[in-house]
mmCIF file of C-alpha atoms in Angstrom:
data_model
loop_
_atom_site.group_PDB
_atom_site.id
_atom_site.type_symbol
_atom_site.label_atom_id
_atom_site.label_comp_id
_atom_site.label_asym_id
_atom_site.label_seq_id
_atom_site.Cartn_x
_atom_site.Cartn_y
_atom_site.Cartn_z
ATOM 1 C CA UNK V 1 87.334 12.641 4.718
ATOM 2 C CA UNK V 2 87.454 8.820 4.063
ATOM 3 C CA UNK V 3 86.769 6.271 7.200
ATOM 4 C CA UNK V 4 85.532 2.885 6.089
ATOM 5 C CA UNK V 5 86.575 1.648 9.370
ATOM 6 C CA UNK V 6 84.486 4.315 11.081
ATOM 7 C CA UNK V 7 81.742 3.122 8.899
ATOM 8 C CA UNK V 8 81.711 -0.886 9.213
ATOM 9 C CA UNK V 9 82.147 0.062 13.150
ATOM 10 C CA UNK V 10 78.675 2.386 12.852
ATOM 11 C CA UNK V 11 77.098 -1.062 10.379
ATOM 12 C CA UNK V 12 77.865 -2.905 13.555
ATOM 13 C CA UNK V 13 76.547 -0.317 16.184
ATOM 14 C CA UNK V 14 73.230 0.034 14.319
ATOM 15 C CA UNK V 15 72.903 -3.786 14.135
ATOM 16 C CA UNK V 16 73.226 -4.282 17.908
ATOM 17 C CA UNK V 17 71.324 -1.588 19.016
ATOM 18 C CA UNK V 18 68.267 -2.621 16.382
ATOM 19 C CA UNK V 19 68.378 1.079 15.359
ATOM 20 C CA UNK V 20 67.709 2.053 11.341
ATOM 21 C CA UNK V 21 70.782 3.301 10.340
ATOM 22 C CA UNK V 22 69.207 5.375 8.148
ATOM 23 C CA UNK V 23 68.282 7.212 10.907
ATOM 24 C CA UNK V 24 71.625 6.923 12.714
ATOM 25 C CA UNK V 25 73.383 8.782 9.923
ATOM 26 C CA UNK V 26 70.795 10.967 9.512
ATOM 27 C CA UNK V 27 71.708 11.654 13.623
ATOM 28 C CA UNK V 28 75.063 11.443 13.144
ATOM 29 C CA UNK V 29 75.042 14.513 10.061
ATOM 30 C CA UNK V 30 72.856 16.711 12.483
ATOM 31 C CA UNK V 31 75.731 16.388 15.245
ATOM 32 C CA UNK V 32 78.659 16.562 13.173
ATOM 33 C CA UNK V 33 77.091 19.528 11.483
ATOM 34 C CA UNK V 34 76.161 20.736 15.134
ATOM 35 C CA UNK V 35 80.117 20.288 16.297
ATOM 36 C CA UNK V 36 81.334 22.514 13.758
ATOM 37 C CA UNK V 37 78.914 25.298 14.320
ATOM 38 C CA UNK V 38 79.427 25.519 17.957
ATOM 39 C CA UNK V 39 83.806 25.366 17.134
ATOM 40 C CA UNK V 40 83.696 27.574 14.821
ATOM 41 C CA UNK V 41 80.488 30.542 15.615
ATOM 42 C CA UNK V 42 79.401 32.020 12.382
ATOM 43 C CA UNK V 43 80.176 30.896 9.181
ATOM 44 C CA UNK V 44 78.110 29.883 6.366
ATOM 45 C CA UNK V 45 75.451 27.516 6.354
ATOM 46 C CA UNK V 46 76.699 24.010 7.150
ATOM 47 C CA UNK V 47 75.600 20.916 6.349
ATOM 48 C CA UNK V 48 77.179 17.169 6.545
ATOM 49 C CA UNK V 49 76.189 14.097 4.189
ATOM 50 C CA UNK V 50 77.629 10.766 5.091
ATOM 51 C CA UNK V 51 77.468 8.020 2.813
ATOM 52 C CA UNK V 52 78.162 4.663 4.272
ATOM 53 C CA UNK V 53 78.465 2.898 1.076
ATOM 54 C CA UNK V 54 81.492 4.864 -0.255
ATOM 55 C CA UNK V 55 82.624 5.436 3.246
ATOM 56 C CA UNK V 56 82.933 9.228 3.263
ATOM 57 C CA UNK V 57 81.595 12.082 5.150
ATOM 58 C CA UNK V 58 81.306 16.029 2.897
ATOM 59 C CA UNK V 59 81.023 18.890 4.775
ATOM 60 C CA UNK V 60 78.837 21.475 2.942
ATOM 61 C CA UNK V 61 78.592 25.268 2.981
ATOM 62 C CA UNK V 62 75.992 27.250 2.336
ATOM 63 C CA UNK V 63 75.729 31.164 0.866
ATOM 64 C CA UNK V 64 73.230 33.079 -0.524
ATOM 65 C CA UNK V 65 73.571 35.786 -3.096
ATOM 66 C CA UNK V 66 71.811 39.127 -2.546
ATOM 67 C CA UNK V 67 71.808 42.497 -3.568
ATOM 68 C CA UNK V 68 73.168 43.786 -0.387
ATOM 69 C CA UNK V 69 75.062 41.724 1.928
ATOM 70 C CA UNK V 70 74.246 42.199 5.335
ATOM 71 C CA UNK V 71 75.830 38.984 7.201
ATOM 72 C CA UNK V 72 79.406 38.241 4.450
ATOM 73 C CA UNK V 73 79.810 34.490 6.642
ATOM 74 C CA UNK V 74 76.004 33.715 5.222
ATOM 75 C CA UNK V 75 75.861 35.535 2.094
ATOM 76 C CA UNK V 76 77.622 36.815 -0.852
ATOM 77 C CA UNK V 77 76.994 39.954 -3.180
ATOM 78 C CA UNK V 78 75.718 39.143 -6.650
ATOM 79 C CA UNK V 79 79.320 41.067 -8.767
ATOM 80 C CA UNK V 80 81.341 38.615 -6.250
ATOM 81 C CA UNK V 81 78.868 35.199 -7.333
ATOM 82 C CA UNK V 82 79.500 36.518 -10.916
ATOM 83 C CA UNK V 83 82.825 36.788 -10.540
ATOM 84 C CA UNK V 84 82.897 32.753 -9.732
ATOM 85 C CA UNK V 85 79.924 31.948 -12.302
ATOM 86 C CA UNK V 86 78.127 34.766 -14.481
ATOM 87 C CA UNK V 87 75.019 32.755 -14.677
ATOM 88 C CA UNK V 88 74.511 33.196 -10.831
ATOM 89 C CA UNK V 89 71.548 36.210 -10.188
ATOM 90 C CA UNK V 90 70.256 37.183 -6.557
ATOM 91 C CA UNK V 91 68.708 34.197 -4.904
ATOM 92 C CA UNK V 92 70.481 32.249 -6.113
ATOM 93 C CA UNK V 93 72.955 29.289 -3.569
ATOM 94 C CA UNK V 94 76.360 28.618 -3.710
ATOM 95 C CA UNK V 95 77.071 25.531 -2.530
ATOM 96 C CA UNK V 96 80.830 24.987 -1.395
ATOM 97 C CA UNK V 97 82.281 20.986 -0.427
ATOM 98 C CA UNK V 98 85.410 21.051 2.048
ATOM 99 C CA UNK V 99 87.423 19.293 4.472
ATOM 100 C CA UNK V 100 87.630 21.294 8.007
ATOM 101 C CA UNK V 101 91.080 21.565 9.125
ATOM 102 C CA UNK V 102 90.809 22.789 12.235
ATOM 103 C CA UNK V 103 88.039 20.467 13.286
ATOM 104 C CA UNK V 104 89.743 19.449 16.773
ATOM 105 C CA UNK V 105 88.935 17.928 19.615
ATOM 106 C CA UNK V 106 86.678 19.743 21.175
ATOM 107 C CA UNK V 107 84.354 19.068 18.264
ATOM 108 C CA UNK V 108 84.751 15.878 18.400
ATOM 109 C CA UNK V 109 83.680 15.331 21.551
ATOM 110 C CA UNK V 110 80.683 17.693 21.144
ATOM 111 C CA UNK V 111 79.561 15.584 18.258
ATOM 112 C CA UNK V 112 80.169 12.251 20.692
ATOM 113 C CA UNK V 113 78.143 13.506 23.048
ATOM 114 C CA UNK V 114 75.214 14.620 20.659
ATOM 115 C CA UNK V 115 75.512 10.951 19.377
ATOM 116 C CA UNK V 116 75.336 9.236 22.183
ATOM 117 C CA UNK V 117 72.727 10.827 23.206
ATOM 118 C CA UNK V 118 70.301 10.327 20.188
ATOM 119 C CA UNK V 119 71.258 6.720 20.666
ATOM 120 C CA UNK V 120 70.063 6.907 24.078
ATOM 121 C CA UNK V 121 66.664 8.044 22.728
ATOM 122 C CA UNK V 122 66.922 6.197 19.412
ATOM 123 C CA UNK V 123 67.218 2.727 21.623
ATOM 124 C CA UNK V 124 64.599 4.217 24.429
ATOM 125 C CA UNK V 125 62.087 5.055 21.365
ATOM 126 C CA UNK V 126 62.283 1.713 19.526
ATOM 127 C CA UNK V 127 61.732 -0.259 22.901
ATOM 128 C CA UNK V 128 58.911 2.486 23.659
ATOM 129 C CA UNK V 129 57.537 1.249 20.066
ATOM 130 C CA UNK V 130 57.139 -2.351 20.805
ATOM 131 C CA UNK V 131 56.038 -1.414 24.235
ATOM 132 C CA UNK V 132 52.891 -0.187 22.344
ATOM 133 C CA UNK V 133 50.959 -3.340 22.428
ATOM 134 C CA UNK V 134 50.776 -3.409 26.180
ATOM 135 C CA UNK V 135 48.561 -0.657 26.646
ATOM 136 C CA UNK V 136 45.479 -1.859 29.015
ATOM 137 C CA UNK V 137 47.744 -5.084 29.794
ATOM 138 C CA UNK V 138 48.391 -5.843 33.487
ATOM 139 C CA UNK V 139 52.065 -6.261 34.255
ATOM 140 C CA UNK V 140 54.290 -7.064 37.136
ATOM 141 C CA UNK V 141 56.932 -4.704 37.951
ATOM 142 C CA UNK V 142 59.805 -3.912 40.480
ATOM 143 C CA UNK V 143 59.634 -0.354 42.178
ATOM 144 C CA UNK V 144 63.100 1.507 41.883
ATOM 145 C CA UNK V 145 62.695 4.861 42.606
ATOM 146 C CA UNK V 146 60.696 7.225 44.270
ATOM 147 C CA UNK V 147 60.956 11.241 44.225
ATOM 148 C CA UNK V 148 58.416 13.727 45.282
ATOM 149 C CA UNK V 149 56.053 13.486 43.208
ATOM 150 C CA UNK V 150 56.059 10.133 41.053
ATOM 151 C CA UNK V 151 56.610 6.604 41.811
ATOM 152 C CA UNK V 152 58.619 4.840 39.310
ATOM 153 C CA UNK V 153 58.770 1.402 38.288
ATOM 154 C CA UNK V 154 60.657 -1.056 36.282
ATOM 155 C CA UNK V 155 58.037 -3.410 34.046
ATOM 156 C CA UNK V 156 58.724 -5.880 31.112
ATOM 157 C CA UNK V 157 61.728 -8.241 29.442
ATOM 158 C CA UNK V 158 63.384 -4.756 28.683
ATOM 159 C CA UNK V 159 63.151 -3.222 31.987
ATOM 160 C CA UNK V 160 61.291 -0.390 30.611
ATOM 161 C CA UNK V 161 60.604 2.127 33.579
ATOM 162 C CA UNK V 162 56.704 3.016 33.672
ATOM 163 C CA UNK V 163 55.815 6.260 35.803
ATOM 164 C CA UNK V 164 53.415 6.364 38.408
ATOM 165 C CA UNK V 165 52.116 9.919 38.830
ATOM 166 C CA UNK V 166 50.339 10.970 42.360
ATOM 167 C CA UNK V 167 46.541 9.854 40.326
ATOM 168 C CA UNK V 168 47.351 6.625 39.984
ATOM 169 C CA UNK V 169 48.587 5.928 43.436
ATOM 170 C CA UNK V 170 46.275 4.468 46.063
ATOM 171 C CA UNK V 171 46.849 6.739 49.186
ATOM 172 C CA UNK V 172 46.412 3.485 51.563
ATOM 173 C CA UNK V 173 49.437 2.049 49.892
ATOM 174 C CA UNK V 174 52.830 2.396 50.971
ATOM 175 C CA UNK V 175 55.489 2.218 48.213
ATOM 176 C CA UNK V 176 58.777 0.836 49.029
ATOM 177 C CA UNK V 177 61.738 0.361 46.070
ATOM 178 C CA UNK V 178 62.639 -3.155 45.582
ATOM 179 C CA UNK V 179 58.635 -3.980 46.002
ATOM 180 C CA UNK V 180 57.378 -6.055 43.649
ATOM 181 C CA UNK V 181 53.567 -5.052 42.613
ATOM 182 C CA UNK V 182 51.507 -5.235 39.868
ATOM 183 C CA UNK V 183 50.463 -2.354 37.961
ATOM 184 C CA UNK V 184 48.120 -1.331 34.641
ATOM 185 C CA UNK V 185 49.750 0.210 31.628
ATOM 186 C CA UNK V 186 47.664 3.366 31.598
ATOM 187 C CA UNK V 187 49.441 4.468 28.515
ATOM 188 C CA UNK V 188 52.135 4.308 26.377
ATOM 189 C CA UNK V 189 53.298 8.073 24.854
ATOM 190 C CA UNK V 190 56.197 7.553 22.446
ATOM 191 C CA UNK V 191 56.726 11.296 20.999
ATOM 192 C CA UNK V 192 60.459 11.828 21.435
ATOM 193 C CA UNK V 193 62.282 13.482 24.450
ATOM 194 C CA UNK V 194 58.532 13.141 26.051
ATOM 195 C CA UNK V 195 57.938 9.595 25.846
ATOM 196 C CA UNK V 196 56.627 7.928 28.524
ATOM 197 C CA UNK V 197 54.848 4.569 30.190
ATOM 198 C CA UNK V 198 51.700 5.722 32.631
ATOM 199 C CA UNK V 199 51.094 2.610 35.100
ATOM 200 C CA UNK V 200 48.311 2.678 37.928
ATOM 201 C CA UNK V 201 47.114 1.364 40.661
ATOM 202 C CA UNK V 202 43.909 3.029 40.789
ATOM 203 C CA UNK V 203 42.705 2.472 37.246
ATOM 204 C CA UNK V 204 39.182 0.285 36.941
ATOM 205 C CA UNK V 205 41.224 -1.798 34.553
ATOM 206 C CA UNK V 206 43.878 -3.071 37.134
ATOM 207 C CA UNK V 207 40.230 -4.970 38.907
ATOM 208 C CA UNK V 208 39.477 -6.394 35.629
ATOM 209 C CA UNK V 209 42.943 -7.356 34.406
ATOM 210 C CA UNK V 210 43.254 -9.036 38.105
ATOM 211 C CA UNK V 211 40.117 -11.023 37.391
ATOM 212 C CA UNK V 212 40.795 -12.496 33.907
ATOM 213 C CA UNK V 213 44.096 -13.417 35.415
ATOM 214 C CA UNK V 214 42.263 -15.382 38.333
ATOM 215 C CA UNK V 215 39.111 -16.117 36.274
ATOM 216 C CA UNK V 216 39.758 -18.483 33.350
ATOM 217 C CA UNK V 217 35.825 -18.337 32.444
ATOM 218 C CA UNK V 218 36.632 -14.390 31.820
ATOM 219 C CA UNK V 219 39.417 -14.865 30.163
ATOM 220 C CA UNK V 220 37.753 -17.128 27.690
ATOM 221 C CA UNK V 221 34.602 -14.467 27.493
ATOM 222 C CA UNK V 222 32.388 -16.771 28.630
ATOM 223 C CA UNK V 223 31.687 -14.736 32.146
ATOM 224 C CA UNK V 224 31.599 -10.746 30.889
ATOM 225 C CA UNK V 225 32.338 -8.349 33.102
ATOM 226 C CA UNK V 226 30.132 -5.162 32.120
ATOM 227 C CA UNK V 227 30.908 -2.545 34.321
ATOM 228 C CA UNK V 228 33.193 -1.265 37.409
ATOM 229 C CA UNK V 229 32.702 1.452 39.591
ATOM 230 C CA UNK V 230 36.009 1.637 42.238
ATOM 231 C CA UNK V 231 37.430 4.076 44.987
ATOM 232 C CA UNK V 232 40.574 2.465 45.117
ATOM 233 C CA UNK V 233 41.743 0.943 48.077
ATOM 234 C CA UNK V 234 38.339 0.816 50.001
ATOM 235 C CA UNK V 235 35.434 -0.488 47.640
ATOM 236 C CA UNK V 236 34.933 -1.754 43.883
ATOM 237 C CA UNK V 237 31.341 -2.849 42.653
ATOM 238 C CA UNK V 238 31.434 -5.459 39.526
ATOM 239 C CA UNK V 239 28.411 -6.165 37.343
ATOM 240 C CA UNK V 240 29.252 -9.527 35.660
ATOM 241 C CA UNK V 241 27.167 -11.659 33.298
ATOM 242 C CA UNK V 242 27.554 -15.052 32.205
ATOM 243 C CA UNK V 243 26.895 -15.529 28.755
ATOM 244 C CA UNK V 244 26.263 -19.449 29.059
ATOM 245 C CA UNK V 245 23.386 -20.212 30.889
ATOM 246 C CA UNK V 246 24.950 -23.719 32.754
ATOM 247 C CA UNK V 247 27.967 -21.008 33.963
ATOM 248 C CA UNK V 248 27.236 -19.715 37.204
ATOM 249 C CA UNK V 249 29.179 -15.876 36.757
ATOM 250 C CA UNK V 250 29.194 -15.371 40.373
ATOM 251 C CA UNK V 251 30.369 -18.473 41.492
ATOM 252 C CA UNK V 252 32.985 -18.489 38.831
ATOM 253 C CA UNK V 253 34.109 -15.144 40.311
ATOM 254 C CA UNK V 254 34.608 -16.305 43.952
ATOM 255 C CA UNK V 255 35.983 -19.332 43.089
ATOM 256 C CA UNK V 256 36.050 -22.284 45.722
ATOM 257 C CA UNK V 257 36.134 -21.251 49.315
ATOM 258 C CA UNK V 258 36.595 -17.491 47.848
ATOM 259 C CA UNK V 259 40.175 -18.505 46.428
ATOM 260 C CA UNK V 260 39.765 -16.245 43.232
ATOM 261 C CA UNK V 261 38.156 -13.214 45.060
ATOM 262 C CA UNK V 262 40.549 -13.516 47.881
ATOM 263 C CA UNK V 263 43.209 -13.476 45.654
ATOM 264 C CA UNK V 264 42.268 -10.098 43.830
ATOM 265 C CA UNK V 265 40.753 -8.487 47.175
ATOM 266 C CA UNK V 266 44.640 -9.372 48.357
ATOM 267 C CA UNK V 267 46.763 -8.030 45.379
ATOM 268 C CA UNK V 268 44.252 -4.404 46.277
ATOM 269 C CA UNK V 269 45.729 -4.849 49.630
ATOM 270 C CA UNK V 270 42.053 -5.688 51.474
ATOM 271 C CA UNK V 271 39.628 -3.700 49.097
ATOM 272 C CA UNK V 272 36.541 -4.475 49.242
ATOM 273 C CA UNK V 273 35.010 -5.967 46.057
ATOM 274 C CA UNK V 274 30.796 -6.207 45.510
ATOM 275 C CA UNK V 275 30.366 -9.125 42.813
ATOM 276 C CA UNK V 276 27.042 -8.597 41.079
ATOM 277 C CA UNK V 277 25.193 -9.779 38.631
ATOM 278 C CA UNK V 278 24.207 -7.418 35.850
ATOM 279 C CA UNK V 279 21.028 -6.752 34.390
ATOM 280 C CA UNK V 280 19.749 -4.915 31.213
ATOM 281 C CA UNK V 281 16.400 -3.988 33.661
ATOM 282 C CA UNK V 282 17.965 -0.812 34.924
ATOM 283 C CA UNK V 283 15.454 -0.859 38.539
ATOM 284 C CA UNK V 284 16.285 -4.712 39.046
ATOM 285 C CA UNK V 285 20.364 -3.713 38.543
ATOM 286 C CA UNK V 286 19.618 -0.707 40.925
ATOM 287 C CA UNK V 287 18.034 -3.349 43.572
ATOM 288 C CA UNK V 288 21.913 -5.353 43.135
ATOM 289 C CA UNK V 289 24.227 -2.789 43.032
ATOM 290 C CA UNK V 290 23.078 -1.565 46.132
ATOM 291 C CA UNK V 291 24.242 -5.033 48.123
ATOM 292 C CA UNK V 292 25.082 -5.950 50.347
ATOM 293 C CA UNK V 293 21.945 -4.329 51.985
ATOM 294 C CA UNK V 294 18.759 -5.563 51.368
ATOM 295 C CA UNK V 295 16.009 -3.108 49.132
ATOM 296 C CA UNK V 296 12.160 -3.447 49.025
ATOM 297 C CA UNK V 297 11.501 -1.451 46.300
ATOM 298 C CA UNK V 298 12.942 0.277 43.574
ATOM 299 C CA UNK V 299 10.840 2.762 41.197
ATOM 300 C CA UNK V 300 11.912 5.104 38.983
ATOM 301 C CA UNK V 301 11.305 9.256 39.488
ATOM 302 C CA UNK V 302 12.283 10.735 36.694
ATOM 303 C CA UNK V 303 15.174 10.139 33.818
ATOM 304 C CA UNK V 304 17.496 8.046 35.055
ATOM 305 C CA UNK V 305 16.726 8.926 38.158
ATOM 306 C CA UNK V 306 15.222 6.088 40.891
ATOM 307 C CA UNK V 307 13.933 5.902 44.612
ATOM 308 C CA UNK V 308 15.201 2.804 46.149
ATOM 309 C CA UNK V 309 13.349 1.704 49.503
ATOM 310 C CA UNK V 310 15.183 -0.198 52.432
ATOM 311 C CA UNK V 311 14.172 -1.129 55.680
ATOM 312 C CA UNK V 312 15.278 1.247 58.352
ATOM 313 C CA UNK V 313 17.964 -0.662 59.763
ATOM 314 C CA UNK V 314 19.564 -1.149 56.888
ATOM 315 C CA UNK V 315 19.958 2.820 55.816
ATOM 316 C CA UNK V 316 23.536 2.637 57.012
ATOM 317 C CA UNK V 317 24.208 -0.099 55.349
ATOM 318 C CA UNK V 318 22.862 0.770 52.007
ATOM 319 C CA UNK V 319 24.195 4.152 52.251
ATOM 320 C CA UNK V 320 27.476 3.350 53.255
ATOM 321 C CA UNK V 321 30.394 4.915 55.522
ATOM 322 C CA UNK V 322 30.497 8.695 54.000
ATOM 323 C CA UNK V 323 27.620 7.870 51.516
ATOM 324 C CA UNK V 324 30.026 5.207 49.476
ATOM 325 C CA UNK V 325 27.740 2.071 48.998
ATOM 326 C CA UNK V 326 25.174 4.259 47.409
ATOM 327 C CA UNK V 327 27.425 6.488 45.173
ATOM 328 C CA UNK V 328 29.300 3.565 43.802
ATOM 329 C CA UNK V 329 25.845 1.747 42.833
ATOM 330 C CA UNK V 330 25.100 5.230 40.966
ATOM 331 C CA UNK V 331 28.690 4.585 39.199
ATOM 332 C CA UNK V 332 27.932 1.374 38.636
ATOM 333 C CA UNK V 333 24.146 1.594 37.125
ATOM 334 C CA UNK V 334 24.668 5.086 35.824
ATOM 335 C CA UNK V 335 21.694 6.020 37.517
ATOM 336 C CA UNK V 336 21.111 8.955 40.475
ATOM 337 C CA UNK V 337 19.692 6.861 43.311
ATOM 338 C CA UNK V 338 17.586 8.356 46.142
ATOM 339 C CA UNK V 339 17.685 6.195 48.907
ATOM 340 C CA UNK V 340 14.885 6.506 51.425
ATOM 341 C CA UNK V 341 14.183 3.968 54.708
ATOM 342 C CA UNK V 342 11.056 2.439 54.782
ATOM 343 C CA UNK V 343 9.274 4.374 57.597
ATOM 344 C CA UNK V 344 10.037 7.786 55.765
ATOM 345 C CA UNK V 345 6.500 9.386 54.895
ATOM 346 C CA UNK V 346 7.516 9.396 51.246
ATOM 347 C CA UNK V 347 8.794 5.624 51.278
ATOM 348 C CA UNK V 348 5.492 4.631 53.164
ATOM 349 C CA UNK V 349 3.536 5.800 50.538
ATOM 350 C CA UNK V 350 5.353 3.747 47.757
ATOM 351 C CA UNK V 351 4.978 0.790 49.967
ATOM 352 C CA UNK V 352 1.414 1.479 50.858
ATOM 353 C CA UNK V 353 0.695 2.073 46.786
ATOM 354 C CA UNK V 354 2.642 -1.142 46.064
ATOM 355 C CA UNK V 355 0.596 -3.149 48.729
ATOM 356 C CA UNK V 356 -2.526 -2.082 47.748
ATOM 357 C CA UNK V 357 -1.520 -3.185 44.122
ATOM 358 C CA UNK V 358 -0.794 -6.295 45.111
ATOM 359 C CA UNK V 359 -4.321 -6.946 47.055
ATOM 360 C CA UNK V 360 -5.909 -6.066 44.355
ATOM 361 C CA UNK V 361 -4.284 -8.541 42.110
ATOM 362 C CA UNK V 362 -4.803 -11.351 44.366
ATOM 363 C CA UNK V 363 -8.811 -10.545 44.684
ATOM 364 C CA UNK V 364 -9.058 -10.797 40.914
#
């Protein structure tokens, strides 16, 4: 079977689709070979080599020789092998070439279908694999579709659609196609039929992403932000730390009137965002991350365990609505935090100790 025409057309396919045609004609064997099976049930072992360069395309069949022959399409007794080649002995292959005459249309169209196909993933796969670079990027995309359970969205120069699974979906946000948002590459999978792009909304990377795009000073690693503790679409807490002392990290961070907070805190669609300034003292980080309420004391009660002290009308506030304030500083610090008002028996008695410390320091 001789096509060169078939085969400069395939040359140019391969070369507009940026697919290896190695691969294409390693495709293209595997549906041909998958055509003939499914015309023609049974049979011997078939296999189909295409070779571009001469421009032809063998069909191959396969038998085996046994002693017994339980399946004649697959195999063939050894006294009938002899009878074609005396040399042969049991398993041994005999390996046939031929042209199939009856290989009609509705082959044909099987094997078009299987091709197209593999091009679909072929194309979807090599996109996928120079999509790989963008995991942890932030990216802008357009929703297009939403089902039951996922929230898909169209990202990058290729329109490559990223999925949005229920996780990674802040409940206070309502998605609408045609929306324009921006969205964290979670992940990029790229293992055949399963290949997928993971975006998110609630990932602690979308905050810092949003940041370096407002902050040029993080962007250029002079401000560092060193950890984020979020519950998406009500609060995020971010330790930051300047790493040149004339750089204010904080102010760098709001920006001018609040422009560069504002801007993030919009994007999140009114989350609330803690800025605070880091520090390798974990009580004097614990006394930060609990802002905005003010602490008296902090003192530590254990491993990584602490008691911090605030005055009583600011329990609430350090605590926060549903204990939030206070968990996220935990998140944040990495430390359990016991928070106690100051006229609680126990917190009285730190205070007391700390007072008395403190007298006695300023009589020596």
């Amino acid at each position: 079977m001789e096509n060169k025409e078939f085969f400069a057309a395939l040359t140019d396919l391969v070369k507009e689709k940026g697919i290896s045609e190695e691969a294409f004609i390693a495709t293209l064997e595997n549906a041909l070979a998958s055509a003939y099976k499914k015309q023609f049930e049974g049979g011997a072992e078939i296999a189909v080599s295409l070779n571009a360069e001469l421009g032809t395309i063998e069909f191959r069949a396969t038998r085996y020789i046994v002693e017994e022959v339980t399946d004649k399409d697959k195999e063939i007794s050894l006294e009938e092998a002899q009878e074609i080649n005396p040399e042969y002995q049991v398993g041994d292959t005999i390996v046939k070439s031929f042209i199939p005459k009856d290989f009609g249309r509705i082959a044909a169209q099987t094997a078009k279908q299987v091709i197209l196909q593999k091009l679909h993933e072929a194309e979807r796969d090599n996109t996928l694999s120079e999509f790989s670079d963008k995991e942890g990027e932030l990216m802008e995309g357009v929703i297009r579709k939403i089902d039951d359970r996922n929230v898909y969205v169209e990202i990058g120069d290729k329109k490559i659609e990223g999925v949005m699974p229920p996780q990674d979906r802040v409940a206070s946000e309502r998605y609408v196609v045609g929306e324009k948002l921006k969205v964290f590459v979670k992940r990029v999978k790229n293992n055949g039929r399963n290949s997928q792009v993971v975006v998110s909304r609630t990932a602690q990377g979308l905050v810092k992403k949003l940041f370096e795009e407002q902050v040029p000073e993080i962007a250029q690693g002079i401000v560092e932000i060193k950890e984020i503790a979020r519950e998406p679409g009500h609060r995020t807490k971010m330790a930051i730390l300047s790493n040149d002392a004339r750089v204010d990290a904080v102010g760098a961070c709001v920006g001018n009137r609040g422009a560069r907070v504002n801007a993030v805190v919009e994007e999140l669609g009114g989350e609330k965002i803690d800025i605070i300034l880091w520090n390798e003292d974990p009580l004097a980080f614990i006394y930060k991350a609990l802002s905005p309420a003010t602490v008296l004391s902090v003192t530590a009660r254990g491993e990584r365990s602490a008691m911090a002290i605030v005055p009583d009308d600011k329990l609430s506030l350090a605590i926060g609505r549903d204990g939030q304030n206070a968990r996220l500083a935990a998140r944040l610090t990495g430390w359990k935090i016991d928070v106690k008002s100051a006229s609680s028996p126990e917190a009285a008695e730190v205070l007391a100790a700390i007072e008395n410390e403190e007298t006695d320091e300023s009589e020596e």
